[in-house]
Amino acid sequence: MNQVTVYCFVSPFPTQETTHIINSAFQSVGKVKITDPVKGYVLCRYKVSAFRTIKVEFFVERSDTVCKVRAVIHGEVINRARDKWWDNYLSSTFSLYPNVDFGVSLANKHPLVCGVLFLGGETEQVFTSYTTGGTSLTGFLVGGALFGGTGAIVGGLSGTQHTYGKSREQFADTQLMRIIYNNGRIWEGRVEKNSSMYQEIMVNMH
């Protein structure tokens, strides 16, 4: 089964320039195979070992004010290694455009939970935590279907703490969530309500 990991960020530039930025930044960490500035698509390969590479696809979608970029990584790599490689890619991007806010920051070994979308039944509650450094995804989310795919939703990071949506009592032992980390990684799954991750999320919400 093909393992897929999704990272997202935003770009204030048009689709073609954003595609060029992705192309240029990726060349320092891997190989670019296809670049289509018109469609906003970049296909790359990243060398994991001497015998194995993983595929990385970038999809650029233009909204009213920014381009939304979704990076889909195909291949089985542990999260820590994936985040380290992604930090290398982001560092390359930040070096090329040091004064541009791409809405994400480096994980530095320990990515932080910045946004949570609670899912299930009639409940839809979006939580965005306070974040330092002026990071902003400029209202990137709201509602449930930004990129139209499981694990590909981004919560808006506005720099202030707020709650959006409606909620009802939950009686299950687990909660289905979409989580965004400060480096743009998206995770979706069920979190045990007695787990340390769930407690951390609930404490930060209040």
Coordinates of N, CA and C in Angstrom, one line a residue:
M1 N 0.8 -1.2 0.0 CA 0.0 0.0 0.0 C 0.9 1.2 0.0
N2 N 0.6 2.2 -0.9 CA 1.4 3.4 -1.0 C 1.1 4.3 0.1
Q3 N 2.1 4.7 0.9 CA 2.0 5.6 2.0 C 2.1 7.1 1.4
V4 N 1.1 7.9 1.8 CA 1.1 9.3 1.3 C 1.1 10.2 2.5
T5 N 1.9 11.3 2.4 CA 2.0 12.3 3.3 C 1.8 13.7 2.6
V6 N 1.0 14.6 3.3 CA 0.7 15.8 2.6 C 1.3 17.0 3.5
Y7 N 1.9 17.9 2.8 CA 2.4 19.2 3.4 C 1.7 20.3 2.6
C8 N 1.4 21.4 3.2 CA 0.8 22.5 2.5 C 1.5 23.8 2.9
F9 N 1.5 24.8 2.0 CA 1.9 26.1 2.3 C 1.3 27.1 1.4
V10 N 1.5 28.4 1.6 CA 0.9 29.4 0.6 C 2.0 30.2 0.0
S11 N 1.6 30.8 -1.1 CA 2.5 31.7 -1.9 C 1.8 32.9 -2.3
P12 N 2.4 34.1 -2.1 CA 1.7 35.3 -2.5 C 1.9 35.6 -4.0
F13 N 2.6 34.7 -4.7 CA 2.9 35.0 -6.1 C 1.9 34.2 -7.0
P14 N 1.8 34.6 -8.3 CA 0.9 33.9 -9.2 C 1.4 32.4 -9.4
T15 N 0.5 31.7 -10.1 CA 0.8 30.3 -10.2 C 2.1 30.0 -10.9
Q16 N 2.4 30.6 -12.0 CA 3.6 30.3 -12.8 C 4.8 30.7 -12.0
E17 N 4.9 31.8 -11.3 CA 6.0 32.1 -10.4 C 6.2 31.2 -9.3
T18 N 5.0 30.8 -8.7 CA 5.1 29.8 -7.6 C 5.7 28.5 -8.0
T19 N 5.3 28.1 -9.2 CA 5.8 26.8 -9.8 C 7.3 26.9 -10.0
H20 N 7.8 28.1 -10.4 CA 9.2 28.4 -10.6 C 9.9 28.3 -9.3
I21 N 9.3 28.9 -8.2 CA 10.0 28.8 -6.9 C 10.1 27.4 -6.4
I22 N 9.1 26.6 -6.6 CA 9.2 25.2 -6.2 C 10.3 24.5 -7.0
N23 N 10.3 24.7 -8.3 CA 11.3 24.1 -9.1 C 12.7 24.5 -8.6
S24 N 13.0 25.7 -8.4 CA 14.3 26.2 -8.0 C 14.7 25.7 -6.6
A25 N 13.8 25.7 -5.7 CA 14.1 25.3 -4.3 C 14.3 23.8 -4.3
F26 N 13.6 23.0 -5.0 CA 13.7 21.6 -4.9 C 15.0 21.1 -5.5
Q27 N 15.6 21.8 -6.4 CA 16.8 21.3 -7.1 C 18.0 21.1 -6.1
S28 N 17.9 21.8 -4.9 CA 19.0 21.7 -4.0 C 18.8 20.4 -3.1
V29 N 17.6 19.8 -3.1 CA 17.4 18.6 -2.3 C 17.0 17.4 -3.0
G30 N 16.7 17.5 -4.3 CA 16.3 16.4 -5.1 C 16.4 16.7 -6.6
K31 N 15.7 15.9 -7.4 CA 15.6 16.1 -8.8 C 14.2 16.5 -9.3
V32 N 14.1 17.5 -10.1 CA 12.8 17.9 -10.7 C 12.6 17.1 -12.0
K33 N 11.5 16.4 -12.2 CA 11.3 15.6 -13.4 C 10.4 16.3 -14.4
I34 N 9.3 17.0 -13.9 CA 8.3 17.7 -14.7 C 8.0 19.0 -14.0
T35 N 7.9 20.0 -14.8 CA 7.4 21.3 -14.4 C 6.4 21.8 -15.4
D36 N 5.2 22.1 -14.9 CA 4.1 22.7 -15.8 C 3.6 23.9 -15.1
P37 N 4.2 25.1 -15.5 CA 3.7 26.4 -14.9 C 2.3 26.7 -15.2
V38 N 1.8 26.3 -16.3 CA 0.4 26.6 -16.7 C -0.6 25.8 -15.8
K39 N -0.4 24.6 -15.6 CA -1.2 23.8 -14.7 C -0.9 23.9 -13.2
G40 N 0.3 24.5 -12.9 CA 0.7 24.6 -11.6 C 1.1 23.2 -11.0
Y41 N 1.9 22.5 -11.7 CA 2.2 21.1 -11.3 C 3.7 20.9 -11.4
V42 N 4.3 20.3 -10.4 CA 5.7 19.9 -10.4 C 5.9 18.5 -9.9
L43 N 6.6 17.7 -10.6 CA 6.9 16.3 -10.2 C 8.4 16.2 -9.9
C44 N 8.7 15.7 -8.7 CA 10.1 15.6 -8.3 C 10.4 14.2 -7.7
R45 N 11.7 13.9 -7.6 CA 12.1 12.7 -6.9 C 13.1 13.1 -5.9
Y46 N 13.0 12.4 -4.7 CA 13.9 12.6 -3.6 C 14.6 11.3 -3.3
K47 N 15.9 11.3 -3.2 CA 16.7 10.1 -3.0 C 16.8 9.8 -1.5
V48 N 16.1 8.7 -1.1 CA 16.1 8.3 0.3 C 17.4 7.5 0.7
S49 N 17.8 6.7 -0.2 CA 19.0 5.8 -0.1 C 19.6 5.6 -1.4
A50 N 20.7 4.8 -1.5 CA 21.4 4.5 -2.7 C 20.5 3.7 -3.7
F51 N 19.5 3.1 -3.1 CA 18.6 2.2 -3.9 C 17.2 2.6 -4.0
R52 N 16.8 3.7 -3.3 CA 15.4 4.0 -3.2 C 15.1 5.5 -3.3
T53 N 14.1 5.9 -4.0 CA 13.7 7.3 -4.1 C 12.2 7.4 -3.8
I54 N 11.8 8.5 -3.4 CA 10.3 8.8 -3.2 C 9.9 9.8 -4.2
K55 N 8.6 9.7 -4.6 CA 8.0 10.7 -5.5 C 7.3 11.8 -4.7
V56 N 7.6 13.1 -5.2 CA 6.9 14.2 -4.6 C 6.2 15.0 -5.7
E57 N 4.9 15.2 -5.5 CA 4.1 16.0 -6.4 C 3.7 17.3 -5.8
F58 N 3.8 18.4 -6.4 CA 3.4 19.7 -6.0 C 2.2 20.1 -6.8
F59 N 1.1 20.6 -6.2 CA -0.1 21.1 -6.9 C -0.3 22.5 -6.4
V60 N -0.4 23.4 -7.4 CA -0.6 24.8 -7.0 C -2.0 25.2 -7.5
E61 N -2.7 25.8 -6.5 CA -4.1 26.2 -6.8 C -4.2 27.7 -6.4
R62 N -4.7 28.5 -7.4 CA -4.8 29.9 -7.2 C -6.1 30.3 -6.5
S63 N -6.1 31.1 -5.4 CA -7.3 31.6 -4.8 C -7.4 33.1 -5.1
D64 N -8.2 33.8 -4.4 CA -8.4 35.3 -4.6 C -7.1 36.0 -4.3
T65 N -6.4 35.6 -3.2 CA -5.3 36.4 -2.8 C -3.9 35.7 -2.8
V66 N -3.9 34.4 -2.7 CA -2.7 33.6 -2.7 C -2.8 32.4 -3.5
C67 N -1.7 31.7 -3.7 CA -1.7 30.4 -4.3 C -1.6 29.4 -3.1
K68 N -2.4 28.4 -3.1 CA -2.4 27.3 -2.2 C -1.6 26.1 -2.8
V69 N -0.5 25.7 -2.1 CA 0.3 24.7 -2.6 C 0.2 23.4 -1.7
R70 N 0.0 22.3 -2.4 CA -0.1 21.0 -1.7 C 1.0 20.1 -2.2
A71 N 1.9 19.7 -1.3 CA 2.9 18.7 -1.7 C 2.6 17.3 -1.2
V72 N 2.5 16.4 -2.1 CA 2.1 15.0 -1.8 C 3.3 14.2 -2.0
I73 N 3.7 13.5 -0.8 CA 4.9 12.7 -0.8 C 4.4 11.2 -0.9
H74 N 4.9 10.5 -1.9 CA 4.5 9.1 -2.0 C 5.7 8.2 -1.6
G75 N 5.5 7.4 -0.6 CA 6.6 6.5 -0.2 C 6.7 6.3 1.3
E76 N 7.2 5.2 1.7 CA 7.2 4.9 3.2 C 8.4 5.5 3.8
V77 N 8.3 6.5 4.6 CA 9.4 7.1 5.3 C 8.8 7.5 6.6
I78 N 9.6 7.3 7.7 CA 9.1 7.7 9.0 C 8.9 9.2 9.1
N79 N 8.0 9.7 9.9 CA 7.7 11.1 10.0 C 8.9 11.9 10.4
R80 N 9.7 11.5 11.3 CA 10.9 12.3 11.7 C 11.8 12.5 10.5
A81 N 12.1 11.5 9.7 CA 12.9 11.6 8.5 C 12.3 12.5 7.4
R82 N 10.9 12.3 7.3 CA 10.2 13.1 6.3 C 10.3 14.6 6.7
D83 N 10.0 14.9 8.0 CA 10.1 16.3 8.5 C 11.5 16.9 8.3
K84 N 12.5 16.1 8.5 CA 13.9 16.6 8.4 C 14.1 17.0 6.9
W85 N 13.7 16.1 6.0 CA 13.9 16.4 4.6 C 13.0 17.6 4.2
W86 N 11.8 17.7 4.7 CA 10.9 18.8 4.4 C 11.5 20.1 4.9
D87 N 12.1 20.1 6.1 CA 12.9 21.3 6.6 C 13.9 21.7 5.6
N88 N 14.6 20.8 5.0 CA 15.7 21.1 4.0 C 15.1 21.8 2.8
Y89 N 13.9 21.3 2.4 CA 13.3 21.9 1.3 C 12.8 23.3 1.6
L90 N 12.2 23.5 2.8 CA 11.7 24.8 3.2 C 12.9 25.8 3.4
S91 N 14.0 25.3 4.0 CA 15.1 26.1 4.1 C 15.6 26.7 2.8
S92 N 15.6 25.8 1.8 CA 16.0 26.2 0.4 C 15.0 27.3 -0.1
T93 N 13.7 27.1 0.1 CA 12.7 28.1 -0.3 C 12.9 29.4 0.5
F94 N 13.1 29.4 1.8 CA 13.3 30.6 2.6 C 14.5 31.3 2.2
S95 N 15.6 30.6 1.8 CA 16.8 31.2 1.3 C 16.6 32.0 0.0
L96 N 15.9 31.4 -0.9 CA 15.6 32.1 -2.1 C 14.7 33.3 -2.0
Y97 N 13.8 33.3 -1.0 CA 12.9 34.4 -0.8 C 12.8 34.7 0.7
P98 N 13.8 35.3 1.3 CA 13.9 35.5 2.7 C 12.9 36.4 3.3
N99 N 12.3 37.3 2.5 CA 11.3 38.2 3.1 C 9.8 37.9 2.8
V100 N 9.6 36.6 2.3 CA 8.3 36.2 1.9 C 7.7 35.3 3.0
D101 N 6.4 35.5 3.4 CA 5.8 34.6 4.4 C 5.0 33.5 3.6
F102 N 5.5 32.3 3.7 CA 4.9 31.2 3.1 C 3.9 30.4 4.0
G103 N 3.7 31.0 5.2 CA 2.6 30.5 6.1 C 3.1 29.3 6.9
V104 N 4.3 28.9 6.8 CA 4.8 27.7 7.5 C 6.2 28.1 8.1
S105 N 6.6 27.2 9.1 CA 8.0 27.4 9.6 C 8.6 26.1 9.8
L106 N 9.9 26.1 10.1 CA 10.7 24.8 10.2 C 10.2 24.0 11.4
A107 N 10.3 22.7 11.3 CA 9.9 21.9 12.4 C 11.0 21.8 13.5
N108 N 12.3 21.9 13.0 CA 13.4 21.8 13.9 C 13.3 20.6 14.8
K109 N 13.0 19.4 14.2 CA 12.9 18.1 14.9 C 11.6 17.9 15.6
H110 N 10.9 18.9 16.0 CA 9.7 18.7 16.8 C 8.6 19.6 16.2
P111 N 7.9 19.2 15.2 CA 6.8 20.0 14.7 C 5.7 20.2 15.7
L112 N 5.1 21.4 15.7 CA 4.1 21.8 16.7 C 2.7 21.7 16.1
V113 N 1.7 21.3 16.9 CA 0.3 21.3 16.4 C -0.1 22.8 16.4
C114 N -0.6 23.3 15.3 CA -1.0 24.7 15.2 C -2.5 24.8 14.9
G115 N -3.1 23.8 14.2 CA -4.5 23.9 13.9 C -5.2 22.5 13.9
V116 N -6.4 22.5 14.4 CA -7.1 21.2 14.5 C -8.5 21.4 13.9
L117 N -9.0 20.4 13.1 CA -10.3 20.4 12.6 C -11.0 19.1 13.2
F118 N -12.0 19.2 14.1 CA -12.7 18.1 14.6 C -13.7 17.6 13.6
L119 N -13.8 16.3 13.4 CA -14.7 15.8 12.4 C -15.6 14.7 13.0
G120 N -16.7 14.5 12.4 CA -17.6 13.4 12.8 C -19.0 13.8 13.1
G121 N -19.9 13.1 12.4 CA -21.4 13.4 12.6 C -21.7 14.8 12.3
E122 N -22.4 15.5 13.2 CA -22.8 16.9 13.0 C -21.8 17.9 13.5
T123 N -20.7 17.3 14.1 CA -19.7 18.2 14.7 C -18.7 18.7 13.7
E124 N -18.5 20.0 13.7 CA -17.4 20.6 12.9 C -16.9 21.7 13.6
Q125 N -15.8 21.6 14.3 CA -15.2 22.6 15.1 C -13.8 22.8 14.8
V126 N -13.4 24.0 14.4 CA -12.1 24.4 13.9 C -11.4 25.1 15.1
F127 N -10.2 24.6 15.5 CA -9.4 25.3 16.5 C -8.1 25.7 15.9
T128 N -7.7 27.0 16.1 CA -6.5 27.5 15.7 C -5.7 28.0 16.9
S129 N -4.6 27.5 17.1 CA -3.8 28.0 18.3 C -3.1 29.2 18.1
Y130 N -2.6 29.9 19.1 CA -1.8 31.1 19.0 C -0.4 30.6 18.5
T131 N 0.1 31.4 17.5 CA 1.4 31.0 17.0 C 2.3 32.3 16.9
T132 N 3.5 32.1 17.3 CA 4.4 33.2 17.2 C 5.1 33.3 15.9
G133 N 5.8 34.5 15.7 CA 6.6 34.6 14.4 C 5.8 35.2 13.3
G134 N 4.5 35.5 13.5 CA 3.8 36.2 12.4 C 3.3 35.3 11.3
T135 N 3.4 34.0 11.5 CA 3.0 33.0 10.5 C 1.5 33.2 10.2
S136 N 1.1 33.2 8.9 CA -0.3 33.4 8.6 C -0.6 32.6 7.3
L137 N -1.7 31.8 7.4 CA -2.2 31.1 6.2 C -3.4 31.8 5.6
T138 N -3.6 33.1 6.0 CA -4.6 34.0 5.5 C -5.9 33.4 5.2
G139 N -6.5 32.8 6.3 CA -7.8 32.2 6.1 C -7.9 31.1 5.2
F140 N -6.9 30.2 5.2 CA -6.7 29.2 4.2 C -7.8 28.1 4.3
L141 N -8.4 27.9 5.4 CA -9.4 26.9 5.5 C -10.8 27.6 5.6
V142 N -11.8 27.2 5.7 CA -12.9 27.3 6.6 C -13.9 26.4 6.0
G143 N -14.4 25.5 6.9 CA -15.3 24.5 6.4 C -14.5 23.3 6.2
G144 N -14.9 22.4 5.4 CA -14.3 21.1 5.4 C -13.6 20.6 4.1
A145 N -13.5 21.4 3.1 CA -13.0 20.8 1.8 C -12.1 21.7 1.0
L146 N -11.0 22.1 1.6 CA -10.1 23.0 0.9 C -9.5 22.3 -0.3
F147 N -8.9 21.2 -0.2 CA -8.3 20.5 -1.4 C -9.1 19.3 -1.8
G148 N -10.2 19.1 -1.1 CA -11.1 18.0 -1.6 C -10.6 16.6 -1.4
G149 N -9.7 16.4 -0.5 CA -9.1 15.1 -0.3 C -8.8 14.8 1.2
T150 N -9.0 13.5 1.6 CA -8.6 13.2 3.0 C -7.2 13.5 3.3
G151 N -7.0 14.1 4.4 CA -5.7 14.5 4.9 C -5.1 15.7 4.2
A152 N -5.9 16.4 3.5 CA -5.3 17.6 2.7 C -6.0 18.9 3.1
I153 N -6.5 19.0 4.3 CA -7.1 20.2 4.7 C -6.2 21.0 5.6
V154 N -6.1 22.3 5.4 CA -5.2 23.2 6.2 C -6.0 24.1 7.0
G155 N -5.7 24.2 8.3 CA -6.4 25.2 9.2 C -5.7 26.5 9.1
G156 N -6.5 27.6 9.1 CA -5.9 29.0 9.0 C -5.2 29.4 10.2
L157 N -3.9 29.8 10.0 CA -3.1 30.3 11.2 C -3.1 31.8 11.1
S158 N -3.9 32.5 12.0 CA -4.1 33.9 11.9 C -3.2 34.7 12.9
G159 N -2.5 33.9 13.8 CA -1.7 34.6 14.8 C -2.5 34.8 16.1
T160 N -3.8 34.5 16.1 CA -4.6 34.7 17.4 C -5.4 33.4 17.6
Q161 N -5.8 33.2 18.8 CA -6.5 32.0 19.1 C -8.0 32.2 19.0
H162 N -8.6 31.3 18.2 CA -10.1 31.4 18.1 C -10.7 30.1 17.8
T163 N -12.0 30.0 17.9 CA -12.7 28.8 17.6 C -13.8 29.1 16.6
Y164 N -14.0 28.2 15.7 CA -15.0 28.4 14.6 C -15.9 27.1 14.5
G165 N -17.1 27.3 14.3 CA -18.0 26.1 14.0 C -19.0 25.8 15.1
K166 N -19.5 24.6 15.0 CA -20.5 24.2 16.0 C -20.1 22.9 16.6
S167 N -20.6 22.5 17.7 CA -20.1 21.3 18.4 C -21.3 20.7 19.1
R168 N -21.1 19.4 19.5 CA -22.1 18.7 20.3 C -21.3 17.8 21.2
E169 N -21.9 17.2 22.2 CA -21.2 16.3 23.1 C -20.8 15.0 22.4
Q170 N -19.6 14.6 22.7 CA -19.0 13.4 22.1 C -18.9 12.3 23.2
F171 N -19.4 11.1 22.9 CA -19.4 10.0 23.8 C -18.4 8.9 23.4
A172 N -17.8 9.0 22.3 CA -16.9 8.0 21.8 C -15.6 8.1 22.6
D173 N -14.8 7.1 22.5 CA -13.5 7.1 23.2 C -12.4 7.7 22.3
T174 N -12.7 7.9 21.0 CA -11.8 8.5 20.1 C -12.5 9.7 19.4
Q175 N -11.6 10.5 18.8 CA -12.1 11.7 18.1 C -11.4 11.7 16.7
L176 N -12.2 11.8 15.6 CA -11.6 11.9 14.3 C -11.1 13.4 14.1
M177 N -9.9 13.6 13.7 CA -9.3 14.9 13.6 C -8.5 15.1 12.4
R178 N -8.4 16.3 11.9 CA -7.4 16.7 10.9 C -6.5 17.7 11.7
I179 N -5.2 17.4 11.6 CA -4.3 18.3 12.4 C -3.2 18.9 11.4
I180 N -3.0 20.2 11.6 CA -1.9 20.8 10.8 C -0.8 21.2 11.8
Y181 N 0.4 20.9 11.4 CA 1.6 21.2 12.2 C 2.2 22.5 11.6
N182 N 3.1 23.1 12.4 CA 3.7 24.4 12.0 C 4.5 24.3 10.7
N183 N 5.0 23.1 10.4 CA 5.8 23.0 9.1 C 4.9 22.6 7.9
G184 N 3.5 22.6 8.1 CA 2.6 22.4 7.0 C 2.2 21.0 6.9
R185 N 2.7 20.1 7.7 CA 2.3 18.6 7.5 C 0.9 18.5 8.0
I186 N 0.1 17.7 7.3 CA -1.3 17.4 7.6 C -1.4 15.9 8.1
W187 N -2.1 15.7 9.1 CA -2.4 14.3 9.6 C -3.8 14.2 9.9
E188 N -4.4 13.1 9.5 CA -5.8 12.8 9.7 C -6.0 11.4 10.3
G189 N -6.7 11.3 11.4 CA -7.0 10.0 12.0 C -7.7 10.1 13.3
R190 N -7.9 9.0 14.0 CA -8.6 9.0 15.3 C -7.6 9.1 16.4
V191 N -7.9 10.0 17.3 CA -7.0 10.2 18.5 C -7.8 9.7 19.7
E192 N -7.1 8.9 20.5 CA -7.7 8.4 21.8 C -7.8 9.6 22.7
K193 N -9.0 9.7 23.3 CA -9.3 10.8 24.2 C -8.5 10.8 25.5
N194 N -7.9 9.6 25.8 CA -7.1 9.6 27.0 C -5.6 9.6 26.7
S195 N -5.3 10.0 25.4 CA -3.9 10.0 25.0 C -3.3 11.4 25.3
S196 N -1.9 11.4 25.3 CA -1.2 12.7 25.6 C -1.5 13.7 24.5
M197 N -1.6 13.2 23.2 CA -1.8 14.1 22.1 C -3.2 14.8 22.3
Y198 N -4.2 14.1 22.7 CA -5.5 14.7 22.8 C -5.5 15.7 24.0
Q199 N -4.9 15.3 25.1 CA -4.8 16.2 26.2 C -4.1 17.5 25.9
E200 N -3.0 17.4 25.1 CA -2.2 18.6 24.7 C -3.1 19.5 23.9
I201 N -3.9 18.9 22.9 CA -4.8 19.7 22.1 C -5.8 20.4 22.9
M202 N -6.4 19.7 23.8 CA -7.5 20.3 24.6 C -7.0 21.4 25.6
V203 N -5.8 21.2 26.1 CA -5.2 22.2 27.0 C -4.9 23.5 26.2
N204 N -4.3 23.3 25.0 CA -4.0 24.5 24.2 C -5.2 25.2 23.7
M205 N -6.3 24.5 23.6 CA -7.6 25.2 23.1 C -8.1 26.2 24.2
H206 N -7.7 25.9 25.4 CA -8.2 26.7 26.5 C -7.2 27.6 27.1

